Coordinates of N, CA and C in Angstrom, one line a residue:
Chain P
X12 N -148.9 8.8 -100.7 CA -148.3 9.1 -99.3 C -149.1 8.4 -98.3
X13 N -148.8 7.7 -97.3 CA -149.2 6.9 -96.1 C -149.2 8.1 -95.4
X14 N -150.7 7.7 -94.9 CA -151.6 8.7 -94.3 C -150.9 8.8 -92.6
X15 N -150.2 7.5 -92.2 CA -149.0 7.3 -91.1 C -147.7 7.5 -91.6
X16 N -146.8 8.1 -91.4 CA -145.8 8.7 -91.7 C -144.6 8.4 -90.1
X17 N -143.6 7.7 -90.4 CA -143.0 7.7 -89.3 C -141.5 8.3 -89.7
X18 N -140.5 8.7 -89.1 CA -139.3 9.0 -89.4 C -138.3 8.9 -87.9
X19 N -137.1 8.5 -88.1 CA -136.4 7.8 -89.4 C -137.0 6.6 -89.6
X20 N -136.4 5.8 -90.7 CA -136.9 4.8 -90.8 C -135.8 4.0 -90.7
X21 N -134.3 4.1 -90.2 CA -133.8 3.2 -90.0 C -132.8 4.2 -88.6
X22 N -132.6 4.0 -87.5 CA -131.6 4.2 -86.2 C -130.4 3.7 -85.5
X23 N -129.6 4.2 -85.7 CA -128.8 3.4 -85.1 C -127.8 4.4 -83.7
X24 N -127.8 3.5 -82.7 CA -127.1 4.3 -81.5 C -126.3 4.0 -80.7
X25 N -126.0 4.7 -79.6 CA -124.8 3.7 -78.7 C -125.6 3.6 -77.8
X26 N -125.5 2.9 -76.8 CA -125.9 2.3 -75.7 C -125.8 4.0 -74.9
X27 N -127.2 3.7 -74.0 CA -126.9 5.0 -73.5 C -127.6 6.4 -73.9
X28 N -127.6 6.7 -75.4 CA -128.2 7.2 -75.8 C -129.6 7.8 -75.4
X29 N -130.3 9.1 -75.8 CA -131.6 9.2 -75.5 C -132.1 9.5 -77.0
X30 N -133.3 8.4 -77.3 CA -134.0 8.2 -78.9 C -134.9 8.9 -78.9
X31 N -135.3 9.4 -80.3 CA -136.2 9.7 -80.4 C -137.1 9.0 -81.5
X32 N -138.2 9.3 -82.0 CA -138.4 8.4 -83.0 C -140.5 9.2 -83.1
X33 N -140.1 9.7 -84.3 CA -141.3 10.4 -85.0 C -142.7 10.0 -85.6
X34 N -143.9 10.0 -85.3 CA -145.0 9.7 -86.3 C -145.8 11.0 -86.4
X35 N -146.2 11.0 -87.9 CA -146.9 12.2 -88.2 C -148.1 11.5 -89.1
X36 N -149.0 11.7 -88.4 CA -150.8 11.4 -89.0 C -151.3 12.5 -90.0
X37 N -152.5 11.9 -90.8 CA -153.2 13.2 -91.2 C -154.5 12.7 -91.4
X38 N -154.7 11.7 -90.3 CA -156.4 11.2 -90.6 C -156.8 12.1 -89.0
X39 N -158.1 11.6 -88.8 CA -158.6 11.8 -87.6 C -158.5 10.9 -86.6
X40 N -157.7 11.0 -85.4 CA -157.7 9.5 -84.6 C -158.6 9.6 -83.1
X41 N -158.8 8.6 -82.6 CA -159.3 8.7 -81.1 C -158.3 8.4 -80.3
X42 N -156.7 7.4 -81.1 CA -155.8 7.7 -80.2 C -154.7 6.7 -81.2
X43 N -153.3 7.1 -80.7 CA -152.5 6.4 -81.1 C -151.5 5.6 -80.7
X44 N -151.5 4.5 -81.2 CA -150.7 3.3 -80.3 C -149.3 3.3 -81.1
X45 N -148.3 3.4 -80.0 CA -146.9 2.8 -80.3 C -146.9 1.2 -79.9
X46 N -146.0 0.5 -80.9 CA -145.9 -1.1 -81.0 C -144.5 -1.1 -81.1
X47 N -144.1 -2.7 -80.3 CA -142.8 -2.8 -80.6 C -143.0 -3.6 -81.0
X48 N -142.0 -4.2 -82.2 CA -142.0 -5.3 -82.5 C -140.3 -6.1 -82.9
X49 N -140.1 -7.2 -82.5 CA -138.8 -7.9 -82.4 C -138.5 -8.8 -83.1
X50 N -137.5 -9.2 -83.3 CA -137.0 -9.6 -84.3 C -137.3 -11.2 -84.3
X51 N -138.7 -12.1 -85.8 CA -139.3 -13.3 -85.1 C -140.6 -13.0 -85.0
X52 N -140.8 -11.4 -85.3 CA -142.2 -11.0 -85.4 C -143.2 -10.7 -84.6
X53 N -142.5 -11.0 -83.3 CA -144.0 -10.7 -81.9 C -144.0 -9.1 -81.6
X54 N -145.2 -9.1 -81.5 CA -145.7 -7.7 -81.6 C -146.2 -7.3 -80.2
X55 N -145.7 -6.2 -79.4 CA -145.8 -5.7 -78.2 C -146.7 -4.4 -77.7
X56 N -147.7 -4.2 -77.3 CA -148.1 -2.7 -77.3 C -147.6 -2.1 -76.3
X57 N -147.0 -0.4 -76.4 CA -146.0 -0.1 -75.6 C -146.8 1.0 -75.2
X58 N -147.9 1.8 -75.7 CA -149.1 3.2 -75.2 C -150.1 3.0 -76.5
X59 N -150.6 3.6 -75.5 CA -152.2 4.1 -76.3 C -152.4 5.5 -75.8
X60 N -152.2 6.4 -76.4 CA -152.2 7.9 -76.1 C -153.7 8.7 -76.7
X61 N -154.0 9.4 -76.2 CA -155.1 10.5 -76.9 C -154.8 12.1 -76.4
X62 N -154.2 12.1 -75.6 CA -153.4 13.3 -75.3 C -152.0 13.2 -74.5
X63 N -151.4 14.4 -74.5 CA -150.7 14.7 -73.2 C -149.0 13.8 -73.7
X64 N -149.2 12.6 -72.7 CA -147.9 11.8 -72.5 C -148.2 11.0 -71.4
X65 N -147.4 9.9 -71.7 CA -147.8 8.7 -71.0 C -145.9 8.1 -70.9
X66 N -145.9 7.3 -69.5 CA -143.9 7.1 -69.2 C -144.1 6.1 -68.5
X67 N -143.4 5.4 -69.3 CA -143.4 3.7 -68.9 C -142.0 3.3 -69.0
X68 N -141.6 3.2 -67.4 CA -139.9 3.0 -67.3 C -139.3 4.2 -68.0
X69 N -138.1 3.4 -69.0 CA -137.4 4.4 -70.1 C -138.1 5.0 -70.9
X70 N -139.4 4.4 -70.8 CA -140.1 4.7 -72.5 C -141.1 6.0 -71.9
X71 N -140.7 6.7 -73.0 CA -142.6 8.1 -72.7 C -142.5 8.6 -74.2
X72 N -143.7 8.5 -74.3 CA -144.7 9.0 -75.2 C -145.5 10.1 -75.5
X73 N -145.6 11.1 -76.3 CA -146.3 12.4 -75.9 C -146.9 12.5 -77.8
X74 N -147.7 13.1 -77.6 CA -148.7 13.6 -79.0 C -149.4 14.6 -78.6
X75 N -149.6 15.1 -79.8 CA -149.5 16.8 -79.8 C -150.7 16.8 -80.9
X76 N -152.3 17.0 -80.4 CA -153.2 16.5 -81.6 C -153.4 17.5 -82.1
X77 N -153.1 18.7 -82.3 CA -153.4 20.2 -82.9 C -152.2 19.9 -84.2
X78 N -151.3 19.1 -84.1 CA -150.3 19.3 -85.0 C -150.0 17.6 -85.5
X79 N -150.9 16.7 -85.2 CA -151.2 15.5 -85.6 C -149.4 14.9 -85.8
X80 N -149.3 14.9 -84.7 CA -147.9 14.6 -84.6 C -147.6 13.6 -83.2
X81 N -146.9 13.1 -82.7 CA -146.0 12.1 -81.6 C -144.7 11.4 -81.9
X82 N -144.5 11.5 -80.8 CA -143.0 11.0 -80.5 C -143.1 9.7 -79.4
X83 N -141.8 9.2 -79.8 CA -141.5 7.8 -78.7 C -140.4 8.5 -78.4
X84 N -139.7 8.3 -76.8 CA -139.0 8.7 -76.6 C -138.3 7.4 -75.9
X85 N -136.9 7.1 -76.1 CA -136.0 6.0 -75.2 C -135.2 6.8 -74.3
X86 N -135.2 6.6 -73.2 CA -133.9 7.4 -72.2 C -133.1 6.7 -72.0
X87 N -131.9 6.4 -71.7 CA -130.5 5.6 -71.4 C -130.9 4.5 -72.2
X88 N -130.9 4.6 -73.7 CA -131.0 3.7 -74.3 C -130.0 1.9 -74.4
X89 N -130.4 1.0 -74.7 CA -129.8 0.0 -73.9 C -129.7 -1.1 -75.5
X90 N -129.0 -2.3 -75.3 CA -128.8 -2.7 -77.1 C -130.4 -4.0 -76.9
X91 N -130.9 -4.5 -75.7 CA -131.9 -4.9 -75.8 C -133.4 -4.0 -76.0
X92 N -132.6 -3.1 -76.6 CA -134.5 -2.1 -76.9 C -134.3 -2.2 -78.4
X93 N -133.7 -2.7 -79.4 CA -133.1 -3.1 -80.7 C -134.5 -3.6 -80.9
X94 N -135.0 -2.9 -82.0 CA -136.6 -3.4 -82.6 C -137.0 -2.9 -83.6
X95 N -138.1 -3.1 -83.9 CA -138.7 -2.0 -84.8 C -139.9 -1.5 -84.2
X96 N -140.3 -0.2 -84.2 CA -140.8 0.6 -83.4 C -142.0 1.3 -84.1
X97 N -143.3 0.6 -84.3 CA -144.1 0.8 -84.9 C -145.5 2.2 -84.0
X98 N -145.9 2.7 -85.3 CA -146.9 3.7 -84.3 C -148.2 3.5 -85.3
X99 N -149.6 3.3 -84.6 CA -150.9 3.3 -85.2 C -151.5 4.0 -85.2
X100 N -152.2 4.8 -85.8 CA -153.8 5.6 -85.7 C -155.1 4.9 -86.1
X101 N -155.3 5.3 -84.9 CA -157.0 4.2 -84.4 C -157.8 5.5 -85.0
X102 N -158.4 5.5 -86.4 CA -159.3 6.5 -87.0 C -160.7 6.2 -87.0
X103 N -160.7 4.9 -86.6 CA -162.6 4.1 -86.5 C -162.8 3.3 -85.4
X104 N -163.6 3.0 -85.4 CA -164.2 2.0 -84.8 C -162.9 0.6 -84.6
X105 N -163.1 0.2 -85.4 CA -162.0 -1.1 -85.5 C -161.2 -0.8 -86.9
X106 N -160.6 0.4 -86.9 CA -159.8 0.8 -88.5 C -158.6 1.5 -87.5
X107 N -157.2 0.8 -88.2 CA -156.3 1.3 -87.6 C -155.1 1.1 -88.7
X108 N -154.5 2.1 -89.2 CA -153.5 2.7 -89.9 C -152.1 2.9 -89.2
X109 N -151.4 1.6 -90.0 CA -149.4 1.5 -89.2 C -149.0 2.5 -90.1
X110 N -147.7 2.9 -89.4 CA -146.6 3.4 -90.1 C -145.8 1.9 -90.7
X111 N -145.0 2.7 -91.5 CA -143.9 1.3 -91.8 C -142.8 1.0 -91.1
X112 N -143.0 1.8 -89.3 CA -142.1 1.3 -89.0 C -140.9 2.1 -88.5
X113 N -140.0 2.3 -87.6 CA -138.8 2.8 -87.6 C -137.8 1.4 -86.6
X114 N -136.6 1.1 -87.5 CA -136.0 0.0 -87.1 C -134.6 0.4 -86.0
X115 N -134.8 0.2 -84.9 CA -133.9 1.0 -84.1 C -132.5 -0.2 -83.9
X116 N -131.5 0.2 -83.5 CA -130.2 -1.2 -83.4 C -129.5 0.3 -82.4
X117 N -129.7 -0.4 -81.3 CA -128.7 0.4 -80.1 C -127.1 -0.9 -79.9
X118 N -126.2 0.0 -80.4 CA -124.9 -0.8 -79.8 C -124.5 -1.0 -78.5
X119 N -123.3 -1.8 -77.7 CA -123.0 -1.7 -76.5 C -122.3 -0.7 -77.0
Chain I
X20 N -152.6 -21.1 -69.9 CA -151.5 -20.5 -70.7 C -152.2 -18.9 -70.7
X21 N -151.5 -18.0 -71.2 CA -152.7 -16.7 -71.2 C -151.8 -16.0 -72.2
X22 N -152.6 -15.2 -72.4 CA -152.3 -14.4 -74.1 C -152.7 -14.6 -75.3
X23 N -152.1 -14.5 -76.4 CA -152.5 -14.9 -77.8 C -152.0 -15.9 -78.3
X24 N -152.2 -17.0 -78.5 CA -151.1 -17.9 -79.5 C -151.8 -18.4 -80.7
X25 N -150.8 -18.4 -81.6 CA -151.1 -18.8 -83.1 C -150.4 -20.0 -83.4
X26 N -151.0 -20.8 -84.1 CA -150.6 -21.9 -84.9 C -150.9 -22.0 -86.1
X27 N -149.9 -22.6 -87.2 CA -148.4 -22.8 -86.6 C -147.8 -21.3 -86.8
X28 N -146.5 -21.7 -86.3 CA -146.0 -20.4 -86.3 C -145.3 -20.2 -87.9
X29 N -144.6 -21.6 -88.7 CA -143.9 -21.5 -89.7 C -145.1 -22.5 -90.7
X30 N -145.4 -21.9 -91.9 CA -146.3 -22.8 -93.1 C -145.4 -22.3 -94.1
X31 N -145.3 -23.5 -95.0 CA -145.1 -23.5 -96.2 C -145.9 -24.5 -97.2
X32 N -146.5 -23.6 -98.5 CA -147.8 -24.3 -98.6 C -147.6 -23.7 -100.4
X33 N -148.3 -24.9 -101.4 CA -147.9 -24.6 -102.3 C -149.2 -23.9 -103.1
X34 N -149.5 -23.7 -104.2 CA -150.7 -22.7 -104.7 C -151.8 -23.5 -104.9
X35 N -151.5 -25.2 -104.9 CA -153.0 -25.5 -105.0 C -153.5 -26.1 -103.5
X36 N -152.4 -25.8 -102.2 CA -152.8 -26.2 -101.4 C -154.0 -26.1 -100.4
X37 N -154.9 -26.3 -99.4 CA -155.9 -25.3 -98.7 C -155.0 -25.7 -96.9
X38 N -154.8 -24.6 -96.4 CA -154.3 -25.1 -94.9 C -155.3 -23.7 -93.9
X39 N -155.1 -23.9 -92.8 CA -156.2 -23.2 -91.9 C -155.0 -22.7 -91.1
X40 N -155.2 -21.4 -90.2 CA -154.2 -20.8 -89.5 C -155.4 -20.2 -88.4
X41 N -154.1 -21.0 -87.2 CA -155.3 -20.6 -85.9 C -155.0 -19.8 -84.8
X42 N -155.9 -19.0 -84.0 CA -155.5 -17.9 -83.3 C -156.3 -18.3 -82.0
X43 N -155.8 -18.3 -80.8 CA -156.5 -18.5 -79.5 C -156.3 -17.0 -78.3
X44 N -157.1 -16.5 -77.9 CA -156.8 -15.9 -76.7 C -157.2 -16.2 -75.4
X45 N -156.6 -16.0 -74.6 CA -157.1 -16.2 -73.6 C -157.3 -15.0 -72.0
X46 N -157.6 -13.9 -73.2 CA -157.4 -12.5 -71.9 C -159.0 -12.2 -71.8
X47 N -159.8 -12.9 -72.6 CA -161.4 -12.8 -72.4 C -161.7 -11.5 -73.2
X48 N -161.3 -11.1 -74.2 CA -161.9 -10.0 -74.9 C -162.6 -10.6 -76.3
X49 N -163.4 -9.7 -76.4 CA -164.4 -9.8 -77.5 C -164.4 -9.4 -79.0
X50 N -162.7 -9.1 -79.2 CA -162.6 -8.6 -80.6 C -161.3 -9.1 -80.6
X51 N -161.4 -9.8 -82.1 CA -160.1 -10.6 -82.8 C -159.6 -9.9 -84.0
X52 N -158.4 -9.8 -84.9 CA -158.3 -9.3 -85.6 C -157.2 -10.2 -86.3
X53 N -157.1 -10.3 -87.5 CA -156.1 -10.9 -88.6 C -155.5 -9.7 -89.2
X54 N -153.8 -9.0 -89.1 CA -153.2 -8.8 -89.9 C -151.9 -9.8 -91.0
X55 N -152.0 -8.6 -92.1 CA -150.8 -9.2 -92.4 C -149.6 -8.3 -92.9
X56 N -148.3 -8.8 -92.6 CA -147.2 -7.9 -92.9 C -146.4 -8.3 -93.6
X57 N -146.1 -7.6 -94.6 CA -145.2 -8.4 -95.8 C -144.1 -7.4 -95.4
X58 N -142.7 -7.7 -96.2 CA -141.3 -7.1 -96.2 C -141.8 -5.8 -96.6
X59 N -141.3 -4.9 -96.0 CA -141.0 -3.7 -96.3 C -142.2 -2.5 -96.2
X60 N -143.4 -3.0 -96.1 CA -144.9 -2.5 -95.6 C -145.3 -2.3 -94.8
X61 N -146.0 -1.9 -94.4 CA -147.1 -1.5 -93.4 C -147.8 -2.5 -92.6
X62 N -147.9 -2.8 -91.6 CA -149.4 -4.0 -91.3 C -150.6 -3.4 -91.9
X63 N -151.3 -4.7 -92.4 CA -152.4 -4.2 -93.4 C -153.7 -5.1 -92.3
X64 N -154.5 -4.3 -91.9 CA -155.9 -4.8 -91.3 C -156.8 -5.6 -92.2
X65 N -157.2 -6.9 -92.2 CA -157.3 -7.8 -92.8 C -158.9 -7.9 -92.5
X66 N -158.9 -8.6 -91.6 CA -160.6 -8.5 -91.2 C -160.6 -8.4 -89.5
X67 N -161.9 -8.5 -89.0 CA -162.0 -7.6 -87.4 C -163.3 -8.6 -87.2
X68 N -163.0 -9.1 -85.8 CA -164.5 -10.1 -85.4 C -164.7 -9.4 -84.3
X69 N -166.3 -8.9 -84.0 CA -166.6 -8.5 -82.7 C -167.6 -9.4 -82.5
X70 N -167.4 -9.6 -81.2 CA -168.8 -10.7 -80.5 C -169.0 -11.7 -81.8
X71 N -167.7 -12.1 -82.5 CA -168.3 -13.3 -83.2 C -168.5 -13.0 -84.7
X72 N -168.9 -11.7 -84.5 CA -169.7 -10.9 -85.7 C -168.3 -10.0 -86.4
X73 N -168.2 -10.5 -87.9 CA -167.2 -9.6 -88.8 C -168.0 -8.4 -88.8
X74 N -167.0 -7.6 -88.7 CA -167.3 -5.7 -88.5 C -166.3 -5.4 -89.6
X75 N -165.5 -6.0 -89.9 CA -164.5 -5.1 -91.2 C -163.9 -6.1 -92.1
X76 N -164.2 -5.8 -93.4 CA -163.2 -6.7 -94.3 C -162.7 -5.3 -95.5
X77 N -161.3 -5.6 -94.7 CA -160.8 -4.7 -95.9 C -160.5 -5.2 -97.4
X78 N -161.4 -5.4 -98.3 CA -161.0 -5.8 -99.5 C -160.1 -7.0 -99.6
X79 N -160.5 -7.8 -98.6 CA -159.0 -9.0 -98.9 C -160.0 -9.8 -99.7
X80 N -158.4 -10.3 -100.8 CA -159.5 -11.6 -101.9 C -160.2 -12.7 -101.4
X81 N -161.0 -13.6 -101.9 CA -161.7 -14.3 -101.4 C -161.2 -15.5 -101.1
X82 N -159.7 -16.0 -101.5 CA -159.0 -16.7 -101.4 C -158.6 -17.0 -99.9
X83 N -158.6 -15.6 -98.6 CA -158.8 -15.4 -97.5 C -160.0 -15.6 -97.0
X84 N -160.3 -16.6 -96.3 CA -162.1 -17.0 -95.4 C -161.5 -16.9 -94.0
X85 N -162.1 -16.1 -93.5 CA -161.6 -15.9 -91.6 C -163.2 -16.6 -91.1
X86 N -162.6 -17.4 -90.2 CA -164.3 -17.8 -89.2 C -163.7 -17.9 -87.5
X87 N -164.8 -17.4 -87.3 CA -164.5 -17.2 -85.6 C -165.9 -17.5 -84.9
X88 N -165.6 -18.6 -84.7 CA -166.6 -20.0 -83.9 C -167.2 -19.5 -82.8
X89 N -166.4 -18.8 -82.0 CA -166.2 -18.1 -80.7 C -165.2 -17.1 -80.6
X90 N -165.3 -16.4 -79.2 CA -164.7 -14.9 -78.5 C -163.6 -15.7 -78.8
X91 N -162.8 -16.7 -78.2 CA -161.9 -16.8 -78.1 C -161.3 -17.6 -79.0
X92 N -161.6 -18.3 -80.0 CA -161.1 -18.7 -81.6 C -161.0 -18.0 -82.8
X93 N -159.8 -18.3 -83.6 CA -160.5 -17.1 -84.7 C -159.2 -17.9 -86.1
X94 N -160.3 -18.1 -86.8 CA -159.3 -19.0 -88.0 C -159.2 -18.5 -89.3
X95 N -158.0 -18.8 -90.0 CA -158.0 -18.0 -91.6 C -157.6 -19.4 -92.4
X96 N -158.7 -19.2 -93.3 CA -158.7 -20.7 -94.1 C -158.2 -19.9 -95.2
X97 N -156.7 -20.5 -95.6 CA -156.6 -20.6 -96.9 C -156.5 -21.4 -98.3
X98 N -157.0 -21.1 -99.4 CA -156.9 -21.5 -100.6 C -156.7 -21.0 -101.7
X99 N -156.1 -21.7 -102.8 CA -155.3 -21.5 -104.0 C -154.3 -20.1 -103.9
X100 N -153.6 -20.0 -103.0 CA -152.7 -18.5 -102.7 C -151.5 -18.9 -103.5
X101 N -151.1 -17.0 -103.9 CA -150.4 -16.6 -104.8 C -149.2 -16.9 -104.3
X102 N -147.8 -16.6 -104.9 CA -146.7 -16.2 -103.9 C -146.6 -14.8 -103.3
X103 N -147.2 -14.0 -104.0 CA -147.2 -12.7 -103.2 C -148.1 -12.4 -101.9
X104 N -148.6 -13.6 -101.6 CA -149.1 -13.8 -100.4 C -148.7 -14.1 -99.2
X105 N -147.5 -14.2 -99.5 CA -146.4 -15.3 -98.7 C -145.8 -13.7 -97.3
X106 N -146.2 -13.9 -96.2 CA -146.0 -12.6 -95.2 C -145.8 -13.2 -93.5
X107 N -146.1 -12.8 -92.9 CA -146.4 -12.8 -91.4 C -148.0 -12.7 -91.1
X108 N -148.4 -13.5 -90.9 CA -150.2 -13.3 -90.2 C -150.0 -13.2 -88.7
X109 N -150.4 -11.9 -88.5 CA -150.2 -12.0 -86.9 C -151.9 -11.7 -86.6
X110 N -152.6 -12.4 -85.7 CA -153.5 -12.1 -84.7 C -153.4 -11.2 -83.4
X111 N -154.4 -10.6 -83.5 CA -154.6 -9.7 -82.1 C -156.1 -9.8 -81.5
X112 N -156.2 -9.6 -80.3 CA -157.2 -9.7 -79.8 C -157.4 -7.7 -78.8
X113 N -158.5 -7.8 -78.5 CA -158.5 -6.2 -77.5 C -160.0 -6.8 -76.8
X114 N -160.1 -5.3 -75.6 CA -161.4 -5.5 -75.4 C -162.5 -5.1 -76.7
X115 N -162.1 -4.4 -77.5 CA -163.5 -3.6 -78.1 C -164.2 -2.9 -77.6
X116 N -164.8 -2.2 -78.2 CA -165.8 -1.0 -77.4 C -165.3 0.0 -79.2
X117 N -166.3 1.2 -78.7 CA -165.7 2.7 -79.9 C -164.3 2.9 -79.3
X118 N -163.6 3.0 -78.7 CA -162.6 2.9 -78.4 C -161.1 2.1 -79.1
X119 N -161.9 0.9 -79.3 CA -161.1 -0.5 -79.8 C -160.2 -0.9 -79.0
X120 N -159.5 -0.1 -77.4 CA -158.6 -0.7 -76.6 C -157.4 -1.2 -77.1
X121 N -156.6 -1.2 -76.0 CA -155.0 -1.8 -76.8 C -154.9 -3.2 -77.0
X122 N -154.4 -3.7 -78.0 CA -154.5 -4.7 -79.0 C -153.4 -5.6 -78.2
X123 N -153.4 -6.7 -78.2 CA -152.7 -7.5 -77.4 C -152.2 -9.0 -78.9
X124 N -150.8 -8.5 -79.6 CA -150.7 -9.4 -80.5 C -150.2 -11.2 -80.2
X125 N -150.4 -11.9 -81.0 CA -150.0 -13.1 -81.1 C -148.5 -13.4 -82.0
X126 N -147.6 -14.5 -81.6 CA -147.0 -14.2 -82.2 C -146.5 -14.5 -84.1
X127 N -147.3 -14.6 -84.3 CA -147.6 -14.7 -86.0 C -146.8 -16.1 -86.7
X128 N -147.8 -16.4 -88.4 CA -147.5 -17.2 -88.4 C -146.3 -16.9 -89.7
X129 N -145.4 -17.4 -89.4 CA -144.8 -17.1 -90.9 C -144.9 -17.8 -92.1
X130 N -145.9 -17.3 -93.3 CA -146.2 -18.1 -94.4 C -145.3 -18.0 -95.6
X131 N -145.4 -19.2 -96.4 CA -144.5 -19.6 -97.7 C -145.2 -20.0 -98.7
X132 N -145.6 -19.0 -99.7 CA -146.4 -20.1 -100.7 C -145.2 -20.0 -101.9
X133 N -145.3 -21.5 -102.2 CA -144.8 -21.8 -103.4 C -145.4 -21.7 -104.8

């Protein structure tokens, strides 16, 4: 079992929509980064959280470290936020553990 | 130019070849990093250069040689690779610190081994 856990692992929506999209840890972290990454392979950092919630435009982020759990949230989801929506735990120094990923496809 | 760029972006390289894969940043931070992501996996943390100085090799074969000349260069020399080697190398760079700061990626190279 990957000690990053993301769910679902595959999304699909309508335009408009509000997403959600899951990671569940079970190391110890100092914090955890959601990544976007598109299609071509470039890789985007979207938060770095250690508590609370953090809201960037559509996008917010919230983790819950008592229950080693976070969410990405999309509001008015749109067909250019189509990615794959990766989440990290930073458990060291320079040691960081991905999920495999959740592949989101928003339609018009 | 500013950010991360890698060269090249597309290799195809056969098992007794040796080719080098290069990463530049230009946001002035002091920690570089080589992953790699194959279909269907995880990014796997490869090796980590701070101030120059390797701080992490996760078990990659020796067939992988990373050298980072400087803050702002950082190269993976390969030789005799498998086909199951064949992935995405993406580079990142951060500030570093205990922290490790948010990682700022390049956009990777896509490898082919034959």
């Amino acid at each position: 079992k990957n000690e990053v856990e993301q769910s679902p692992q595959n999304l699909t929506a309508q335009e408009g929509e509000f997403i959600t999209i899951n990671c569940s840890y079970s190391v110890g972290i100092s914090a955890l980064h959601w990544l976007q990454q598109h299609p071509g392979g470039g890789i985007v950092s979207l938060f770095m959280l250690s508590s609370g919630k953090k809201k960037h435009g559509r996008l917010i982020a919230t983790i819950n470290i008592q229950e080693k759990h976070s969410s990405l949230h999309i509001t008015a989801s749109h067909p250019r936020d189509s990615a794959v929506y990766i989440c990290a735990a930073h458990s060291g120094t320079y040691k960081y553990i991905f999920g495999t990923g959740t592949r989101l496809k928003v339609l018009a | 130019e500013t950010g991360v760029t890698q060269t090249p972006r597309h290799l195809v390289m056969g098992m007794t070849n040796k080719k080098s894969l290069k990463c530049e940043q230009h946001l002035g931070h002091n920690a570089m990093y080589w992953y790699k992501q194959s279909a269907k996996k995880p990014l796997e943390l490869m090796f980590v250069y701070n101030f120059k100085e390797q701080t992490e090799n996760n078990s990659v074969p020796s067939r992988f040689s990373p050298e980072c000349p400087n803050s702002s260069h950082l190269f993976l020399h390969l030789h005799t690779l498998q086909p199951e080697d064949s992935a995405l190398y993406l580079c990142a760079s951060s500030q570093g610190g205990t922290s490790g700061g948010t990682q700022y990626f390049g956009p990777g190279t896509r490898l082919l081994v034959l």
